[in-house]
Short mmCIF file of C-alpha atoms and ligand atoms in Angstrom, two decimals:
data_model
loop_
_atom_site.label_atom_id
_atom_site.label_comp_id
_atom_site.label_asym_id
_atom_site.label_seq_id
_atom_site.Cartn_x
_atom_site.Cartn_y
_atom_site.Cartn_z
CA UNK F 27 0.00 0.00 0.00
CA UNK F 28 1.26 3.44 -0.88
CA UNK F 29 2.01 5.61 2.10
CA UNK F 30 0.40 8.97 2.74
CA UNK F 31 2.38 12.05 3.68
CA UNK F 32 1.70 13.28 7.18
CA UNK F 33 0.74 16.75 5.99
CA UNK F 34 -2.04 15.19 3.90
CA UNK F 35 -3.21 12.97 6.75
CA UNK F 36 -3.48 15.96 9.05
CA UNK F 37 -5.15 18.21 6.52
CA UNK F 38 -7.71 16.34 4.60
CA UNK F 39 -7.90 12.61 5.08
CA UNK F 40 -11.23 11.23 6.28
CA UNK F 41 -11.09 9.32 9.54
CA UNK F 42 -11.75 5.57 9.84
CA UNK F 43 -9.62 4.96 6.79
CA UNK F 44 -6.79 2.47 6.64
CA UNK F 45 -3.56 4.40 6.20
CA UNK F 46 0.14 3.73 5.83
CA UNK F 47 2.65 6.27 7.14
CA UNK F 48 6.42 6.28 6.90
CA UNK F 49 8.78 8.56 8.76
CA UNK F 50 11.31 9.01 11.55
CA UNK F 51 10.42 8.63 15.22
CA UNK F 52 10.67 11.88 17.16
CA UNK F 53 9.65 10.46 20.53
CA UNK F 54 8.11 7.30 21.95
CA UNK F 55 6.20 7.76 25.20
CA UNK F 56 4.83 5.19 27.66
CA UNK F 57 5.56 2.32 25.30
CA UNK F 58 2.46 3.51 23.46
CA UNK F 59 2.63 6.94 21.77
CA UNK F 60 4.93 7.49 18.81
CA UNK F 61 5.37 11.05 17.53
CA UNK F 62 6.22 10.43 13.90
CA UNK F 63 7.56 13.01 11.45
CA UNK F 64 8.20 12.60 7.75
CA UNK F 65 9.46 16.10 6.93
CA UNK F 66 6.31 17.12 5.04
CA UNK F 67 5.23 19.42 7.88
CA UNK F 68 6.37 20.72 11.24
CA UNK F 69 3.61 18.62 12.84
CA UNK F 70 4.03 15.02 13.90
CA UNK F 71 1.34 12.42 13.67
CA UNK F 72 0.65 10.50 16.82
CA UNK F 73 0.68 6.74 16.29
CA UNK F 74 -0.83 4.71 19.13
CA UNK F 75 0.74 1.31 19.54
CA UNK F 76 -1.20 -1.62 21.01
CA UNK F 77 1.77 -2.54 23.16
CA UNK F 78 0.17 -5.59 24.70
CA UNK F 79 -0.02 -7.21 21.30
CA UNK F 80 3.29 -5.94 19.94
CA UNK F 81 6.43 -8.05 20.50
CA UNK F 82 8.78 -6.60 23.11
CA UNK F 83 11.56 -6.89 20.50
CA UNK F 84 9.78 -4.45 18.18
CA UNK F 85 8.87 -1.99 20.95
CA UNK F 86 12.54 -1.74 21.91
CA UNK F 87 13.42 -0.75 18.39
CA UNK F 88 11.06 2.26 18.32
CA UNK F 89 13.79 4.74 19.20
CA UNK F 90 14.48 8.38 18.35
CA UNK F 91 15.16 8.80 14.63
CA UNK F 92 14.47 5.17 13.70
CA UNK F 93 12.75 4.94 10.30
CA UNK F 94 9.46 3.11 10.57
CA UNK F 95 6.42 2.15 8.54
CA UNK F 96 3.10 2.17 10.34
CA UNK F 97 -0.19 0.74 9.09
CA UNK F 98 -3.39 1.44 10.93
CA UNK F 99 -6.66 3.31 11.13
CA UNK F 100 -6.89 7.07 11.17
CA UNK F 101 -9.16 8.01 14.09
CA UNK F 102 -10.18 11.10 15.98
CA UNK F 103 -7.71 11.58 18.78
CA UNK F 104 -8.79 11.17 22.39
CA UNK F 105 -5.90 13.23 23.67
CA UNK F 106 -5.35 16.96 23.50
CA UNK F 107 -2.85 18.41 21.06
CA UNK F 108 -3.95 16.68 17.87
CA UNK F 109 -7.20 16.15 16.01
CA UNK F 110 -6.39 12.77 14.51
CA UNK F 111 -4.05 9.90 15.26
CA UNK F 112 -3.24 6.49 13.84
CA UNK F 113 -4.33 3.41 15.71
CA UNK F 114 -1.50 1.11 14.78
CA UNK F 115 -2.29 -2.39 13.50
CA UNK F 116 1.13 -3.17 12.09
CA UNK F 117 4.52 -1.63 12.62
CA UNK F 118 7.67 -2.32 10.70
CA UNK F 119 11.13 -1.01 11.61
CA UNK F 120 12.74 0.10 8.35
CA UNK F 121 15.98 1.41 9.80
CA UNK F 122 17.14 1.17 13.40
CA UNK F 123 18.63 4.10 15.25
CA UNK F 124 20.74 3.32 18.29
CA UNK F 125 19.35 5.60 20.98
CA UNK F 126 22.65 5.59 22.88
CA UNK F 127 24.61 6.74 19.87
CA UNK F 128 22.15 9.10 18.16
CA UNK F 129 23.95 12.43 18.43
CA UNK F 130 20.93 14.70 18.83
CA UNK F 131 19.29 14.32 22.24
CA UNK F 132 16.18 16.43 21.79
CA UNK F 133 15.44 16.33 25.52
CA UNK F 134 18.66 18.27 26.21
CA UNK F 135 17.63 21.12 23.87
CA UNK F 136 20.78 21.01 21.75
CA UNK F 137 22.18 24.42 20.84
CA UNK F 138 22.25 25.69 17.27
CA UNK F 139 26.06 25.70 17.49
CA UNK F 140 26.10 22.03 18.41
CA UNK F 141 23.62 21.20 15.66
CA UNK F 142 25.89 22.84 13.08
CA UNK F 143 28.35 20.04 13.73
CA UNK F 144 25.55 17.60 12.88
CA UNK F 145 24.41 19.33 9.70
CA UNK F 146 23.49 16.01 8.12
CA UNK F 147 21.05 15.19 10.94
CA UNK F 148 19.97 18.63 12.15
CA UNK F 149 17.31 18.83 9.47
CA UNK F 150 15.43 16.16 11.46
CA UNK F 151 14.80 18.75 14.18
CA UNK F 152 11.80 21.07 14.16
CA UNK F 153 13.86 24.24 13.74
CA UNK F 154 15.88 23.08 10.76
CA UNK F 155 12.97 21.28 9.13
CA UNK F 156 11.03 24.55 9.26
CA UNK F 157 13.92 26.71 8.03
CA UNK F 158 14.70 24.44 5.09
CA UNK F 159 11.06 24.18 4.02
CA UNK F 160 10.78 27.98 4.11
CA UNK F 161 14.01 28.24 2.12
CA UNK F 162 12.60 25.94 -0.54
CA UNK F 163 9.33 27.89 -0.77
CA UNK F 164 11.25 31.17 -1.04
CA UNK F 165 13.39 29.90 -3.90
CA UNK F 166 10.26 28.81 -5.74
CA UNK F 167 8.78 32.27 -5.14
CA UNK F 168 11.88 33.86 -6.68
CA UNK F 169 11.39 31.95 -9.92
CA UNK F 170 7.62 32.47 -9.85
CA UNK F 171 7.99 36.23 -9.51
CA UNK F 172 10.42 36.66 -12.37
CA UNK F 173 8.74 34.16 -14.66
CA UNK F 174 5.37 35.86 -14.14
CA UNK F 175 6.98 39.20 -15.00
CA UNK F 176 8.46 37.89 -18.25
CA UNK F 177 12.09 37.62 -17.13
CA UNK F 178 14.31 34.91 -18.58
CA UNK F 179 16.40 32.73 -16.29
CA UNK F 180 20.08 32.77 -17.29
CA UNK F 181 22.65 30.31 -15.98
CA UNK F 182 25.85 32.30 -15.74
CA UNK F 183 29.15 30.42 -15.43
CA UNK F 184 30.53 29.31 -12.10
CA UNK F 185 34.09 29.27 -13.39
CA UNK F 186 35.10 32.66 -14.74
CA UNK F 187 38.21 34.54 -15.78
CA UNK F 188 37.10 37.91 -14.40
CA UNK F 189 36.61 39.54 -11.02
CA UNK F 190 33.16 41.05 -11.33
CA UNK F 191 33.34 43.04 -8.13
CA UNK F 192 37.01 43.98 -8.48
CA UNK F 193 37.47 43.17 -4.82
CA UNK F 194 39.93 40.33 -5.36
CA UNK F 195 38.17 37.97 -2.97
CA UNK F 196 38.29 34.96 -5.23
CA UNK F 197 38.90 31.25 -4.97
CA UNK F 198 41.23 30.13 -7.74
CA UNK F 199 40.28 27.23 -9.96
CA UNK F 200 43.25 25.30 -11.26
CA UNK F 201 44.22 21.85 -12.42
CA UNK F 202 47.94 22.56 -12.00
CA UNK F 203 49.87 20.44 -9.50
CA UNK F 204 50.69 22.30 -6.28
CA UNK F 205 54.11 20.73 -5.81
CA UNK F 206 55.53 20.99 -9.30
CA UNK F 207 53.86 24.12 -10.66
CA UNK F 208 54.98 25.17 -14.14
CA UNK F 209 56.67 28.57 -14.02
CA UNK F 210 57.42 31.26 -16.57
CA UNK F 211 60.96 32.56 -16.97
CA UNK F 212 60.39 35.27 -14.38
CA UNK F 213 59.26 32.69 -11.83
CA UNK F 214 55.52 33.34 -11.94
CA UNK F 215 52.95 30.52 -12.22
CA UNK F 216 52.53 29.74 -15.91
CA UNK F 217 48.76 29.69 -16.32
CA UNK F 218 49.15 28.99 -20.04
CA UNK F 219 49.87 25.44 -18.89
CA UNK F 220 46.69 25.33 -16.79
CA UNK F 221 43.42 23.68 -17.83
CA UNK F 222 41.88 26.82 -19.35
CA UNK F 223 45.17 28.30 -20.49
CA UNK F 224 44.57 31.27 -18.21
CA UNK F 225 43.96 32.12 -14.58
CA UNK F 226 40.41 31.31 -13.52
CA UNK F 227 38.33 31.52 -10.37
CA UNK F 228 34.95 30.71 -8.85
CA UNK F 229 32.53 33.48 -9.67
CA UNK F 230 31.83 36.22 -7.11
CA UNK F 231 28.80 37.39 -9.11
CA UNK F 232 27.07 36.57 -12.39
CA UNK F 233 26.37 40.21 -13.06
CA UNK F 234 28.73 40.94 -15.94
CA UNK F 235 27.52 37.93 -17.90
CA UNK F 236 23.89 38.71 -16.98
CA UNK F 237 24.37 42.22 -18.37
CA UNK F 238 25.28 40.82 -21.78
CA UNK F 239 22.08 38.75 -21.75
CA UNK F 240 19.93 41.67 -20.61
CA UNK F 241 21.28 43.56 -23.61
CA UNK F 242 19.68 40.95 -25.86
CA UNK F 243 16.77 39.37 -23.98
CA UNK F 244 15.71 42.54 -22.18
CA UNK F 245 14.88 41.23 -18.72
CA UNK F 246 16.87 38.41 -17.19
CA UNK F 247 17.75 37.00 -13.79
CA UNK F 248 20.29 34.59 -12.39
CA UNK F 249 19.88 32.47 -9.28
CA UNK F 250 22.94 30.46 -8.42
CA UNK F 251 25.87 29.90 -6.11
CA UNK F 252 28.55 32.57 -5.75
CA UNK F 253 31.82 32.39 -3.88
CA UNK F 254 33.82 34.85 -1.84
CA UNK F 255 37.15 34.17 -0.23
CA UNK F 256 36.71 37.07 2.19
CA UNK F 257 37.92 36.16 5.61
CA UNK F 258 34.85 37.53 7.39
CA UNK F 259 33.83 35.20 10.14
CA UNK F 260 30.52 36.88 10.88
CA UNK F 261 26.92 35.78 11.27
CA UNK F 262 26.13 37.40 7.89
CA UNK F 263 28.89 36.04 5.63
CA UNK F 264 29.36 32.74 3.85
CA UNK F 265 32.17 31.71 1.52
CA UNK F 266 29.55 30.03 -0.70
CA UNK F 267 26.16 31.71 -0.91
CA UNK F 268 23.29 31.90 -3.36
CA UNK F 269 22.57 35.12 -5.14
CA UNK F 270 19.66 36.32 -7.23
CA UNK F 271 20.68 38.88 -9.84
CA UNK F 272 18.07 40.47 -12.09
CA UNK F 273 19.31 42.73 -14.88
CA UNK F 274 17.01 44.89 -16.99
CA UNK F 275 17.69 46.82 -20.18
CA UNK F 276 16.34 50.38 -20.25
CA UNK F 277 15.77 50.52 -16.46
CA UNK F 278 17.27 53.46 -14.63
CA UNK F 279 18.09 53.50 -10.92
CA UNK F 280 14.58 54.52 -9.85
CA UNK F 281 13.06 51.62 -11.81
CA UNK F 282 15.70 49.34 -10.30
CA UNK F 283 14.62 50.34 -6.80
CA UNK F 284 10.96 49.80 -7.67
CA UNK F 285 11.77 46.33 -8.98
CA UNK F 286 13.79 45.38 -5.92
CA UNK F 287 11.11 46.55 -3.50
CA UNK F 288 8.29 44.85 -5.39
CA UNK F 289 10.29 41.62 -5.71
CA UNK F 290 11.24 41.44 -2.03
CA UNK F 291 7.68 42.14 -0.91
CA UNK F 292 6.35 39.50 -3.30
CA UNK F 293 8.60 36.70 -2.08
CA UNK F 294 8.04 37.54 1.59
CA UNK F 295 4.28 37.63 1.03
CA UNK F 296 4.49 34.27 -0.74
CA UNK F 297 6.29 32.75 2.25
CA UNK F 298 3.82 34.27 4.73
CA UNK F 299 0.94 32.79 2.74
CA UNK F 300 2.50 29.39 2.10
CA UNK F 301 4.55 28.65 5.23
CA UNK F 302 2.08 29.59 7.95
CA UNK F 303 2.79 26.61 10.24
CA UNK F 304 6.56 26.81 9.94
CA UNK F 305 6.65 30.57 10.46
CA UNK F 306 4.40 30.30 13.49
CA UNK F 307 6.77 27.75 14.93
CA UNK F 308 9.82 29.90 14.11
CA UNK F 309 8.15 32.91 15.68
CA UNK F 310 7.81 30.93 18.91
CA UNK F 311 11.43 29.82 18.72
CA UNK F 312 12.59 33.41 18.32
CA UNK F 313 10.53 34.57 21.30
CA UNK F 314 12.16 31.85 23.40
CA UNK F 315 15.62 32.84 22.19
CA UNK F 316 15.01 36.50 22.89
CA UNK F 317 13.98 35.80 26.47
CA UNK F 318 17.67 35.08 27.11
CA UNK F 319 18.62 38.57 25.97
CA UNK F 320 18.46 41.83 27.92
CA UNK F 321 15.26 43.80 27.22
CA UNK F 322 17.07 46.47 25.20
CA UNK F 323 18.36 43.93 22.67
CA UNK F 324 15.05 42.20 22.06
CA UNK F 325 13.23 43.00 18.86
CA UNK F 326 10.21 45.19 19.18
CA UNK F 327 8.13 43.02 16.88
CA UNK F 328 7.43 39.32 16.75
CA UNK F 329 8.42 37.54 13.53
CA UNK F 330 5.11 37.68 11.65
CA UNK F 331 4.44 41.23 12.73
CA UNK F 332 7.86 42.19 11.39
CA UNK F 333 7.21 40.44 8.06
CA UNK F 334 3.83 42.11 7.71
CA UNK F 335 5.38 45.45 8.54
CA UNK F 336 7.74 45.07 5.57
CA UNK F 337 4.81 44.14 3.34
CA UNK F 338 2.70 47.10 4.39
CA UNK F 339 5.30 49.87 4.38
CA UNK F 340 7.30 51.40 1.58
CA UNK F 341 11.06 51.19 1.88
CA UNK F 342 12.52 54.55 2.80
CA UNK F 343 14.76 55.95 0.03
CA UNK F 344 17.65 58.03 1.31
CA UNK F 345 20.74 59.34 -0.48
CA UNK F 346 24.17 58.48 0.87
CA UNK F 347 24.77 62.18 1.52
CA UNK F 348 21.63 62.47 3.66
CA UNK F 349 22.58 59.28 5.49
CA UNK F 350 26.04 60.63 6.31
CA UNK F 351 24.49 63.77 7.78
CA UNK F 352 22.18 61.68 9.94
CA UNK F 353 25.04 59.46 11.08
CA UNK F 354 27.42 62.36 11.77
CA UNK F 355 24.88 63.95 14.08
CA UNK F 356 23.73 60.72 15.67
CA UNK F 357 24.14 59.99 19.37
CA UNK F 358 26.43 56.96 18.95
CA UNK F 359 28.72 59.00 16.70
CA UNK F 360 28.84 61.98 19.08
CA UNK F 361 29.33 59.73 22.10
CA UNK F 362 32.00 57.74 20.24
CA UNK F 363 29.96 54.56 20.54
CA UNK F 364 30.51 53.53 16.92
CA UNK F 365 33.63 51.49 16.39
CA UNK F 366 34.20 53.47 13.17
CA UNK F 367 33.30 57.11 13.74
CA UNK F 368 31.79 58.98 10.82
CA UNK F 369 34.02 61.99 10.29
CA UNK F 370 33.37 63.04 6.74
CA UNK F 371 31.59 62.52 3.46
CA UNK F 372 33.14 59.62 1.58
CA UNK F 373 33.38 57.23 4.51
CA UNK F 374 32.37 53.65 3.78
CA UNK F 375 29.40 52.53 5.85
CA UNK F 376 30.01 49.67 8.26
CA UNK F 377 27.29 47.36 9.40
CA UNK F 378 26.98 49.27 12.70
CA UNK F 379 26.03 52.39 10.70
CA UNK F 380 23.63 50.53 8.45
CA UNK F 381 21.92 48.99 11.43
CA UNK F 382 21.66 52.33 13.20
CA UNK F 383 19.91 53.84 10.19
CA UNK F 384 17.48 50.96 9.80
CA UNK F 385 16.85 49.88 13.36
CA UNK F 386 17.16 53.10 15.34
CA UNK F 387 16.63 56.02 12.99
CA UNK F 388 14.16 55.05 10.25
CA UNK F 389 12.82 51.86 11.83
CA UNK F 390 11.98 50.38 8.43
CA UNK F 391 13.83 48.96 5.41
CA UNK F 392 15.96 51.64 3.78
CA UNK F 393 17.30 52.03 0.25
CA UNK F 394 20.49 54.07 0.26
CA UNK F 395 21.49 55.44 -3.14
CA UNK F 396 24.04 57.67 -4.90
CA UNK F 397 27.17 56.51 -3.11
CA UNK F 398 30.64 58.01 -3.49
CA UNK F 399 32.23 56.53 -6.59
CA UNK F 400 35.38 55.70 -4.63
CA UNK F 401 33.76 53.09 -2.41
CA UNK F 402 31.80 51.27 -5.13
CA UNK F 403 32.57 48.90 -8.01
CA UNK F 404 33.90 50.01 -11.41
CA UNK F 405 30.75 49.29 -13.42
CA UNK F 406 28.40 51.75 -11.71
CA UNK F 407 26.96 54.72 -13.62
CA UNK F 408 28.72 57.98 -12.74
CA UNK F 409 26.19 60.65 -11.82
CA UNK F 410 26.08 63.62 -14.15
CA UNK F 411 27.18 66.98 -12.78
CA UNK F 412 28.71 65.95 -9.47
CA UNK F 413 31.47 68.07 -7.96
CA UNK F 414 35.01 66.92 -8.68
CA UNK F 415 36.27 65.05 -5.63
CA UNK F 416 32.68 64.30 -4.63
CA UNK F 417 31.70 62.10 -7.55
CA UNK F 418 28.83 59.77 -6.88
CA UNK F 419 27.54 56.71 -8.70
CA UNK F 420 24.02 55.46 -9.23
CA UNK F 421 24.38 52.70 -6.67
CA UNK F 422 21.76 51.40 -4.29
CA UNK F 423 21.98 49.19 -1.22
CA UNK F 424 18.90 47.90 0.55
CA UNK F 425 19.28 47.64 4.30
CA UNK F 426 17.04 45.46 6.45
CA UNK F 427 16.44 45.43 10.19
CA UNK F 428 18.49 42.77 11.93
CA UNK F 429 20.30 41.95 8.69
CA UNK F 430 22.01 45.06 7.36
CA UNK F 431 22.69 44.95 3.62
CA UNK F 432 20.40 42.51 1.84
CA UNK F 433 20.68 43.93 -1.70
CA UNK F 434 23.44 45.67 -3.61
CA UNK F 435 22.77 47.05 -7.06
CA UNK F 436 23.16 49.93 -9.47
CA UNK F 437 22.45 51.54 -12.78
CA UNK F 438 25.37 50.46 -14.97
CA UNK F 439 27.84 52.72 -16.74
CA UNK F 440 26.62 52.48 -20.33
CA UNK F 441 29.11 54.98 -21.84
CA UNK F 442 32.14 53.21 -23.32
CA UNK F 443 34.62 56.06 -22.80
CA UNK F 444 33.63 56.69 -19.19
CA UNK F 445 33.73 52.97 -18.41
CA UNK F 446 37.18 52.49 -19.94
CA UNK F 447 38.53 55.51 -18.12
CA UNK F 448 37.22 54.10 -14.84
CA UNK F 449 38.77 50.71 -15.54
CA UNK F 450 42.13 52.30 -16.30
CA UNK F 451 42.00 54.28 -13.08
CA UNK F 452 41.42 51.05 -11.15
CA UNK F 453 43.99 49.01 -13.06
CA UNK F 454 41.44 46.67 -14.65
CA UNK F 455 42.70 45.32 -17.98
CA UNK F 456 40.57 46.17 -21.01
CA UNK F 457 41.61 42.90 -22.66
CA UNK F 458 40.20 40.91 -19.78
CA UNK F 459 36.74 42.43 -20.22
CA UNK F 460 36.70 42.98 -24.01
CA UNK F 461 33.42 41.10 -24.28
CA UNK F 462 31.81 43.20 -21.54
CA UNK F 463 32.93 46.38 -23.28
CA UNK F 464 31.41 45.12 -26.54
CA UNK F 465 27.92 45.62 -25.04
CA UNK F 466 28.86 49.32 -24.83
CA UNK F 467 30.27 49.30 -28.36
CA UNK F 468 27.29 47.74 -30.07
CA UNK F 469 23.89 49.07 -29.10
CA UNK F 470 24.60 50.32 -25.62
CA UNK F 471 21.67 51.50 -23.50
CA UNK F 472 20.78 52.45 -19.97
CA UNK F 473 20.38 49.31 -17.87
CA UNK F 474 20.30 48.34 -14.22
CA UNK F 475 20.27 45.39 -11.88
CA UNK F 476 20.91 44.20 -8.39
CA UNK F 477 22.01 41.22 -6.36
CA UNK F 478 20.05 39.83 -3.44
CA UNK F 479 21.85 37.51 -1.05
CA UNK F 480 19.42 34.62 -0.76
CA UNK F 481 20.60 33.47 2.68
CA UNK F 482 20.16 36.96 4.08
CA UNK F 483 16.58 36.88 2.83
CA UNK F 484 16.05 33.46 4.45
CA UNK F 485 17.54 34.84 7.68
CA UNK F 486 15.07 37.69 7.67
CA UNK F 487 12.02 35.57 6.90
CA UNK F 488 12.81 32.79 9.38
CA UNK F 489 14.05 35.06 12.18
CA UNK F 490 17.22 32.99 12.49
CA UNK F 491 20.25 34.98 13.55
CA UNK F 492 23.23 33.12 12.10
CA UNK F 493 23.61 32.65 8.35
CA UNK F 494 25.14 29.20 8.98
CA UNK F 495 21.69 28.05 10.07
CA UNK F 496 19.80 28.88 6.88
CA UNK F 497 21.90 27.01 4.29
CA UNK F 498 22.06 23.20 4.42
CA UNK F 499 25.84 22.84 4.50
CA UNK F 500 27.54 26.16 5.31
CA UNK F 501 30.98 26.99 3.94
CA UNK F 502 32.90 29.43 6.13
CA UNK F 503 36.58 30.05 6.92
CA UNK F 504 38.12 26.84 8.32
CA UNK F 505 34.94 24.89 7.72
CA UNK F 506 33.96 22.74 4.76
CA UNK F 507 32.68 19.65 6.59
CA UNK F 508 30.07 17.46 4.89
O1 LIG V 11 26.80 43.86 -2.87
P1 LIG V 11 27.32 42.71 -3.64
O2 LIG V 11 28.75 42.37 -3.54
O3 LIG V 11 26.90 43.00 -5.15
C1 LIG V 11 27.20 42.24 -6.23
O4 LIG V 11 27.76 41.19 -6.23
C2 LIG V 11 26.63 42.81 -7.51
N1 LIG V 11 27.35 42.22 -8.63
C3 LIG V 11 25.16 42.53 -7.58
C4 LIG V 11 24.50 43.07 -8.81
O5 LIG V 11 24.38 44.27 -8.95
N2 LIG V 11 24.07 42.21 -9.73
O6 LIG V 11 26.48 41.40 -3.24
C5 LIG V 11 25.08 41.37 -3.38
C6 LIG V 11 24.43 40.79 -2.16
C7 LIG V 11 24.69 41.56 -0.87
O7 LIG V 11 23.82 42.64 -0.74
C8 LIG V 11 24.44 40.49 0.18
O8 LIG V 11 23.04 40.33 0.41
C9 LIG V 11 24.93 39.24 -0.51
O9 LIG V 11 24.94 39.49 -1.90
N3 LIG V 11 26.29 38.88 -0.08
C10 LIG V 11 26.58 37.86 0.75
N4 LIG V 11 25.78 36.97 1.37
C11 LIG V 11 26.37 36.03 2.15
N5 LIG V 11 27.70 35.92 2.31
C12 LIG V 11 28.55 36.79 1.71
N6 LIG V 11 29.86 36.67 1.87
C13 LIG V 11 27.99 37.81 0.88
N7 LIG V 11 28.51 38.81 0.13
C14 LIG V 11 27.47 39.43 -0.44
MG1 LIG V 12 27.41 45.23 -1.48
#
């Protein structure tokens, strides 16, 4: 007999039916009550075992995380806590789980840190089951949004020969031997001998390639893994993360902001509407976690309230220059509470500043735009008519409460001469990006795009606080287990 998923049993199966359920045991109480979970929902189904007529041998094997198959009758539950339960007529142990050795003792409330070391099993816990289901729904929503809007999905390469962000935080890809590396006459590594005949790396962003596609297909998006060898061991950085990068021909910066805001609200709304049970559970988890914190550090809103707030309020659009004025005159700056004090226009914003703006000053998501050219990437559109020494580019960053930067984007420099001049100033070789420059040579046009860090979105929606807990197998400095 085919088995039924627990979510379907709980939602719409008529009682007094014979059912088969398969899953992993969460708990087994009083030699009688199995809480069984199959991953389809946060909820378990209670299976009531007729222990008097079940061999002792079998009962002993109903242990935490054992895989079992249960046949029985779905009946209205006598107990509180669930509407229906399965009266077991036959139980089969599919895979034993040694209770002594099973690493996750739910009774001891294992910490998230501990569970990270058990990433292959942590998804059997309520928290990680919920997070990973929400993650899956969000990624579907990403595709749904863009497909409904007529965007084309482009798969940009993972191995590239260029540094899209010009930040030099790249993992090299090479098939050369480490011990006997071929060298040129001047002692440098001879990449001509390497697999691709040149130096290559894992991509930090699919943007440059996406731009070339936008300049032919009009509206495109990427959604794939990106890699950064930045040594930032923070709760917001991964060495391997997933990024969504839409790119649109003929969009200026204002249209880019509209797109980003509409997109983010759409995917959050989709999760709120389609992950009600998981989000309710995660809201409860967050409340518990926050009880450990001092009052001042607790969030003012519960998870769902916070999500609805983002859906119901426009993001505040603020220029970099305005933001610097606010920060300069802010209490933490005057009282020297910021680690990096804001002294003058041109300063790069640190996450402490971003969080002050979002969490303390505006108390809503903020889009900062028109940043100093000096602190942004080479491809951003130089603003017309800015003072020499105070040049700004048409950049935008979206800042979220509790997260900081969630989106980085810009209108792109579409003028060939200006772009080349900028590249020269930054020491970027024209030859390396000849194909990128071709889009400016042949039919150039205003265009814009942005990148959204998918894990930061999942963090926000699930209320988790460490980015390592929202990706199945996190890659961070000194850690590539599993
Ligand atoms: O601001 P970034 O570096 O922008 C770009 O890569 C552009 N090429 C995007 C574009 O315009 N198409 O990165 C974009 C976003 C950040 O706002 C952040 O959400 C996320 O990617 N991000 C990271 N997420 C996790 N771990 C890291 N190490 C991240 N670095 C960036
Ligand atoms: Mg950025």
